[in-house]
């Protein structure tokens, strides 16, 4: 038991430190703050730092038809019709990552749920969110392993192409500890607790 405990405690910090720095957002301009907008302003863009923009541009807003989930700006992808954004992100094979983003629907839209929705895809995963009329920000997150290749993170507007759609903010991809090292560290902490309890009892 003592040997296993010593090994676990010795390995835990090494596992935690291995790989890329954890907690660093790999998405460039993921919160759409690179452009300065004053409160109450909205603008459409054909290009945006970090992102490749689809044919129908992207709309950034600062306190117009909702407010940002993070910082001042947020994005909408149904601009002059359904559009899309994407960016390539290098991943390390086997490294665990968490993709996270927040989305909300417009309170000033009378187009109904069929107008809303965002599709996302990254590293072989994909999904759809926001196909409703909920106007509160909701955060979606999922974990996956890197492939060692450049992977394209993309978002696209779903629903009727009518200028009203689902907003997007705080997009992030972070390296996270692999689940087994988390379990190992938790095991190490538990073992430390048991040892200190035994010491107290003795
Ligand atoms: Ca933001
Ligand atoms: Ca729409």
mmCIF file of C-alpha atoms and ligand atoms in Angstrom:
data_model
loop_
_atom_site.group_PDB
_atom_site.id
_atom_site.type_symbol
_atom_site.label_atom_id
_atom_site.label_comp_id
_atom_site.label_asym_id
_atom_site.label_seq_id
_atom_site.Cartn_x
_atom_site.Cartn_y
_atom_site.Cartn_z
ATOM 1 C CA UNK A 1 0.000 0.000 0.000
ATOM 2 C CA UNK A 2 2.817 2.371 0.978
ATOM 3 C CA UNK A 3 4.680 1.654 -2.283
ATOM 4 C CA UNK A 4 1.572 2.299 -4.413
ATOM 5 C CA UNK A 5 0.926 5.495 -2.490
ATOM 6 C CA UNK A 6 4.514 6.726 -2.982
ATOM 7 C CA UNK A 7 4.348 5.956 -6.715
ATOM 8 C CA UNK A 8 0.966 7.643 -7.105
ATOM 9 C CA UNK A 9 2.128 10.776 -5.315
ATOM 10 C CA UNK A 10 5.335 10.889 -7.348
ATOM 11 C CA UNK A 11 3.525 10.446 -10.681
ATOM 12 C CA UNK A 12 0.602 12.801 -10.134
ATOM 13 C CA UNK A 13 2.460 16.123 -10.561
ATOM 14 C CA UNK A 14 4.407 14.746 -13.560
ATOM 15 C CA UNK A 15 1.178 13.728 -15.288
ATOM 16 C CA UNK A 16 -0.408 17.062 -14.524
ATOM 17 C CA UNK A 17 2.538 18.955 -16.024
ATOM 18 C CA UNK A 18 2.957 16.779 -19.137
ATOM 19 C CA UNK A 19 1.811 18.137 -22.514
ATOM 20 C CA UNK A 20 0.719 21.691 -23.400
ATOM 21 C CA UNK A 21 -0.020 24.258 -20.705
ATOM 22 C CA UNK A 22 -3.459 23.516 -19.365
ATOM 23 C CA UNK A 23 -6.070 26.247 -19.286
ATOM 24 C CA UNK A 24 -4.673 28.205 -22.262
ATOM 25 C CA UNK A 25 -7.384 28.962 -24.837
ATOM 26 C CA UNK A 26 -6.227 27.681 -28.234
ATOM 27 C CA UNK A 27 -9.016 29.565 -30.069
ATOM 28 C CA UNK A 28 -7.859 32.938 -31.390
ATOM 29 C CA UNK A 29 -10.382 35.742 -30.760
ATOM 30 C CA UNK A 30 -12.813 33.195 -29.317
ATOM 31 C CA UNK A 31 -14.748 35.866 -27.410
ATOM 32 C CA UNK A 32 -14.907 38.215 -30.435
ATOM 33 C CA UNK A 33 -13.241 41.043 -28.509
ATOM 34 C CA UNK A 34 -10.517 41.872 -31.103
ATOM 35 C CA UNK A 35 -12.804 44.503 -32.703
ATOM 36 C CA UNK A 36 -13.797 47.606 -30.743
ATOM 37 C CA UNK A 37 -17.509 48.307 -30.716
ATOM 38 C CA UNK A 38 -19.134 50.918 -28.525
ATOM 39 C CA UNK A 39 -22.162 49.956 -26.424
ATOM 40 C CA UNK A 40 -25.297 49.851 -28.574
ATOM 41 C CA UNK A 41 -23.331 49.294 -31.807
ATOM 42 C CA UNK A 42 -23.529 46.363 -34.216
ATOM 43 C CA UNK A 43 -21.425 45.802 -37.340
ATOM 44 C CA UNK A 44 -21.099 43.089 -39.954
ATOM 45 C CA UNK A 45 -17.674 41.846 -41.078
ATOM 46 C CA UNK A 46 -16.339 40.001 -44.103
ATOM 47 C CA UNK A 47 -13.169 39.147 -42.180
ATOM 48 C CA UNK A 48 -12.359 38.798 -38.511
ATOM 49 C CA UNK A 49 -9.098 38.171 -36.652
ATOM 50 C CA UNK A 50 -8.603 34.438 -36.183
ATOM 51 C CA UNK A 51 -11.695 33.299 -38.089
ATOM 52 C CA UNK A 52 -12.536 32.432 -41.687
ATOM 53 C CA UNK A 53 -15.942 33.950 -42.438
ATOM 54 C CA UNK A 54 -18.680 32.454 -44.652
ATOM 55 C CA UNK A 55 -20.342 34.169 -47.624
ATOM 56 C CA UNK A 56 -22.989 35.962 -45.591
ATOM 57 C CA UNK A 57 -20.464 37.671 -43.250
ATOM 58 C CA UNK A 58 -20.589 37.707 -39.453
ATOM 59 C CA UNK A 59 -22.364 40.172 -37.176
ATOM 60 C CA UNK A 60 -20.818 41.434 -33.936
ATOM 61 C CA UNK A 61 -22.908 43.259 -31.363
ATOM 62 C CA UNK A 62 -22.210 45.158 -28.148
ATOM 63 C CA UNK A 63 -25.396 45.484 -26.107
ATOM 64 C CA UNK A 64 -27.767 45.215 -29.062
ATOM 65 C CA UNK A 65 -30.539 42.588 -28.931
ATOM 66 C CA UNK A 66 -28.900 41.027 -25.900
ATOM 67 C CA UNK A 67 -25.560 41.480 -24.153
ATOM 68 C CA UNK A 68 -22.320 39.498 -24.271
ATOM 69 C CA UNK A 69 -21.798 36.384 -22.197
ATOM 70 C CA UNK A 70 -18.108 37.301 -21.891
ATOM 71 C CA UNK A 71 -16.504 40.725 -22.404
ATOM 72 C CA UNK A 72 -18.399 43.247 -24.548
ATOM 73 C CA UNK A 73 -18.958 41.637 -27.961
ATOM 74 C CA UNK A 74 -20.788 38.568 -29.158
ATOM 75 C CA UNK A 75 -21.433 37.155 -32.610
ATOM 76 C CA UNK A 76 -24.452 36.146 -34.655
ATOM 77 C CA UNK A 77 -24.186 33.916 -37.706
ATOM 78 C CA UNK A 78 -27.521 34.594 -39.444
ATOM 79 C CA UNK A 79 -26.421 37.985 -40.791
ATOM 80 C CA UNK A 80 -27.659 38.717 -44.331
ATOM 81 C CA UNK A 81 -28.713 35.087 -44.317
ATOM 82 C CA UNK A 82 -27.137 32.002 -42.773
ATOM 83 C CA UNK A 83 -23.360 32.213 -42.535
ATOM 84 C CA UNK A 84 -20.507 30.309 -40.913
ATOM 85 C CA UNK A 85 -17.151 30.812 -39.189
ATOM 86 C CA UNK A 86 -14.191 28.491 -38.810
ATOM 87 C CA UNK A 87 -10.572 28.327 -37.695
ATOM 88 C CA UNK A 88 -7.886 25.659 -37.762
ATOM 89 C CA UNK A 89 -6.396 24.526 -34.457
ATOM 90 C CA UNK A 90 -3.367 22.275 -34.022
ATOM 91 C CA UNK A 91 -3.983 19.360 -31.673
ATOM 92 C CA UNK A 92 -1.544 16.937 -30.063
ATOM 93 C CA UNK A 93 -2.307 13.241 -30.628
ATOM 94 C CA UNK A 94 -3.747 11.657 -27.495
ATOM 95 C CA UNK A 95 -3.916 14.939 -25.545
ATOM 96 C CA UNK A 96 -7.335 15.560 -23.975
ATOM 97 C CA UNK A 97 -9.107 18.827 -24.796
ATOM 98 C CA UNK A 98 -12.322 20.556 -23.819
ATOM 99 C CA UNK A 99 -14.322 22.505 -26.411
ATOM 100 C CA UNK A 100 -16.651 25.027 -24.819
ATOM 101 C CA UNK A 101 -18.902 27.801 -26.172
ATOM 102 C CA UNK A 102 -21.963 29.759 -25.086
ATOM 103 C CA UNK A 103 -25.059 30.458 -27.158
ATOM 104 C CA UNK A 104 -28.365 32.328 -26.836
ATOM 105 C CA UNK A 105 -31.298 33.296 -29.043
ATOM 106 C CA UNK A 106 -32.467 36.845 -29.711
ATOM 107 C CA UNK A 107 -35.187 38.262 -27.501
ATOM 108 C CA UNK A 108 -36.260 40.653 -30.284
ATOM 109 C CA UNK A 109 -36.934 37.922 -32.853
ATOM 110 C CA UNK A 110 -40.505 36.960 -33.720
ATOM 111 C CA UNK A 111 -39.357 34.305 -36.203
ATOM 112 C CA UNK A 112 -39.801 31.366 -33.813
ATOM 113 C CA UNK A 113 -37.655 28.330 -33.077
ATOM 114 C CA UNK A 114 -37.455 27.287 -36.738
ATOM 115 C CA UNK A 115 -35.288 30.358 -37.416
ATOM 116 C CA UNK A 116 -32.712 29.509 -34.732
ATOM 117 C CA UNK A 117 -29.884 27.065 -34.170
ATOM 118 C CA UNK A 118 -26.134 26.673 -34.459
ATOM 119 C CA UNK A 119 -24.269 23.691 -35.854
ATOM 120 C CA UNK A 120 -20.723 23.027 -34.658
ATOM 121 C CA UNK A 121 -18.030 20.580 -35.668
ATOM 122 C CA UNK A 122 -14.474 19.872 -34.562
ATOM 123 C CA UNK A 123 -12.037 16.966 -34.659
ATOM 124 C CA UNK A 124 -14.616 14.479 -35.960
ATOM 125 C CA UNK A 125 -17.313 15.588 -33.512
ATOM 126 C CA UNK A 126 -20.378 17.638 -34.393
ATOM 127 C CA UNK A 127 -23.678 18.757 -32.970
ATOM 128 C CA UNK A 128 -26.531 21.245 -33.063
ATOM 129 C CA UNK A 129 -27.666 23.633 -30.322
ATOM 130 C CA UNK A 130 -30.130 26.476 -29.832
ATOM 131 C CA UNK A 131 -32.992 25.155 -31.969
ATOM 132 C CA UNK A 132 -35.492 26.780 -29.624
ATOM 133 C CA UNK A 133 -36.485 30.259 -28.444
ATOM 134 C CA UNK A 134 -34.466 30.326 -25.184
ATOM 135 C CA UNK A 135 -32.824 33.756 -24.811
ATOM 136 C CA UNK A 136 -30.602 33.013 -21.798
ATOM 137 C CA UNK A 137 -26.953 32.141 -22.454
ATOM 138 C CA UNK A 138 -26.294 28.399 -22.281
ATOM 139 C CA UNK A 139 -22.793 26.903 -22.200
ATOM 140 C CA UNK A 140 -22.061 23.728 -24.138
ATOM 141 C CA UNK A 141 -18.875 21.748 -23.525
ATOM 142 C CA UNK A 142 -17.466 18.414 -24.605
ATOM 143 C CA UNK A 143 -14.150 16.588 -24.196
ATOM 144 C CA UNK A 144 -12.167 14.745 -26.823
ATOM 145 C CA UNK A 145 -8.669 13.545 -27.666
ATOM 146 C CA UNK A 146 -6.428 15.377 -30.127
ATOM 147 C CA UNK A 147 -5.536 13.750 -33.430
ATOM 148 C CA UNK A 148 -2.077 15.300 -33.939
ATOM 149 C CA UNK A 149 -3.413 17.142 -37.005
ATOM 150 C CA UNK A 150 -4.726 20.603 -37.738
ATOM 151 C CA UNK A 151 -8.437 20.355 -36.989
ATOM 152 C CA UNK A 152 -11.044 22.847 -38.195
ATOM 153 C CA UNK A 153 -13.418 24.223 -35.590
ATOM 154 C CA UNK A 154 -16.517 25.507 -37.344
ATOM 155 C CA UNK A 155 -19.909 26.985 -36.513
ATOM 156 C CA UNK A 156 -22.774 27.510 -38.936
ATOM 157 C CA UNK A 157 -26.217 29.078 -38.651
ATOM 158 C CA UNK A 158 -29.089 26.599 -38.872
ATOM 159 C CA UNK A 159 -32.780 27.296 -39.300
ATOM 160 C CA UNK A 160 -34.512 29.682 -41.679
ATOM 161 C CA UNK A 161 -32.088 32.072 -43.348
ATOM 162 C CA UNK A 162 -33.807 35.339 -42.351
ATOM 163 C CA UNK A 163 -31.344 37.632 -40.565
ATOM 164 C CA UNK A 164 -32.294 36.452 -37.073
ATOM 165 C CA UNK A 165 -30.358 33.625 -35.471
ATOM 166 C CA UNK A 166 -28.507 32.211 -32.498
ATOM 167 C CA UNK A 167 -25.741 34.247 -30.876
ATOM 168 C CA UNK A 168 -22.322 32.833 -29.990
ATOM 169 C CA UNK A 169 -19.657 33.891 -27.454
ATOM 170 C CA UNK A 170 -16.661 32.666 -25.417
ATOM 171 C CA UNK A 171 -15.492 29.876 -27.728
ATOM 172 C CA UNK A 172 -12.590 27.988 -26.181
ATOM 173 C CA UNK A 173 -10.510 24.863 -26.686
ATOM 174 C CA UNK A 174 -8.302 24.023 -23.712
ATOM 175 C CA UNK A 175 -5.944 21.154 -23.049
ATOM 176 C CA UNK A 176 -7.201 19.294 -19.977
ATOM 177 C CA UNK A 177 -5.697 16.461 -17.900
ATOM 178 C CA UNK A 178 -6.482 13.007 -19.216
ATOM 179 C CA UNK A 179 -9.310 11.349 -17.231
ATOM 180 C CA UNK A 180 -6.993 8.598 -15.911
ATOM 181 C CA UNK A 181 -4.482 11.095 -14.476
ATOM 182 C CA UNK A 182 -7.378 12.958 -12.860
ATOM 183 C CA UNK A 183 -8.535 9.688 -11.298
ATOM 184 C CA UNK A 184 -4.959 8.943 -10.231
ATOM 185 C CA UNK A 185 -4.595 12.376 -8.639
ATOM 186 C CA UNK A 186 -7.949 11.976 -6.887
ATOM 187 C CA UNK A 187 -6.731 8.565 -5.674
ATOM 188 C CA UNK A 188 -3.504 10.179 -4.444
ATOM 189 C CA UNK A 189 -5.386 12.868 -2.542
ATOM 190 C CA UNK A 190 -7.701 10.264 -1.023
ATOM 191 C CA UNK A 191 -4.679 8.179 0.027
ATOM 192 C CA UNK A 192 -3.045 11.269 1.571
ATOM 193 C CA UNK A 193 -6.257 11.864 3.534
ATOM 194 C CA UNK A 194 -6.260 8.258 4.790
ATOM 195 C CA UNK A 195 -2.587 8.483 5.859
ATOM 196 C CA UNK A 196 -3.133 11.732 7.748
ATOM 197 C CA UNK A 197 -6.229 10.238 9.436
ATOM 198 C CA UNK A 198 -4.244 7.163 10.478
ATOM 199 C CA UNK A 199 -1.430 9.368 11.792
ATOM 200 C CA UNK A 200 -3.942 11.350 13.846
ATOM 201 C CA UNK A 201 -5.474 8.134 15.224
ATOM 202 C CA UNK A 202 -1.978 6.765 16.094
HETATM 203 CA CA1 LIG B 1 -17.315 38.224 -25.988
HETATM 204 CA CA1 LIG B 2 -32.606 32.478 -38.892
#
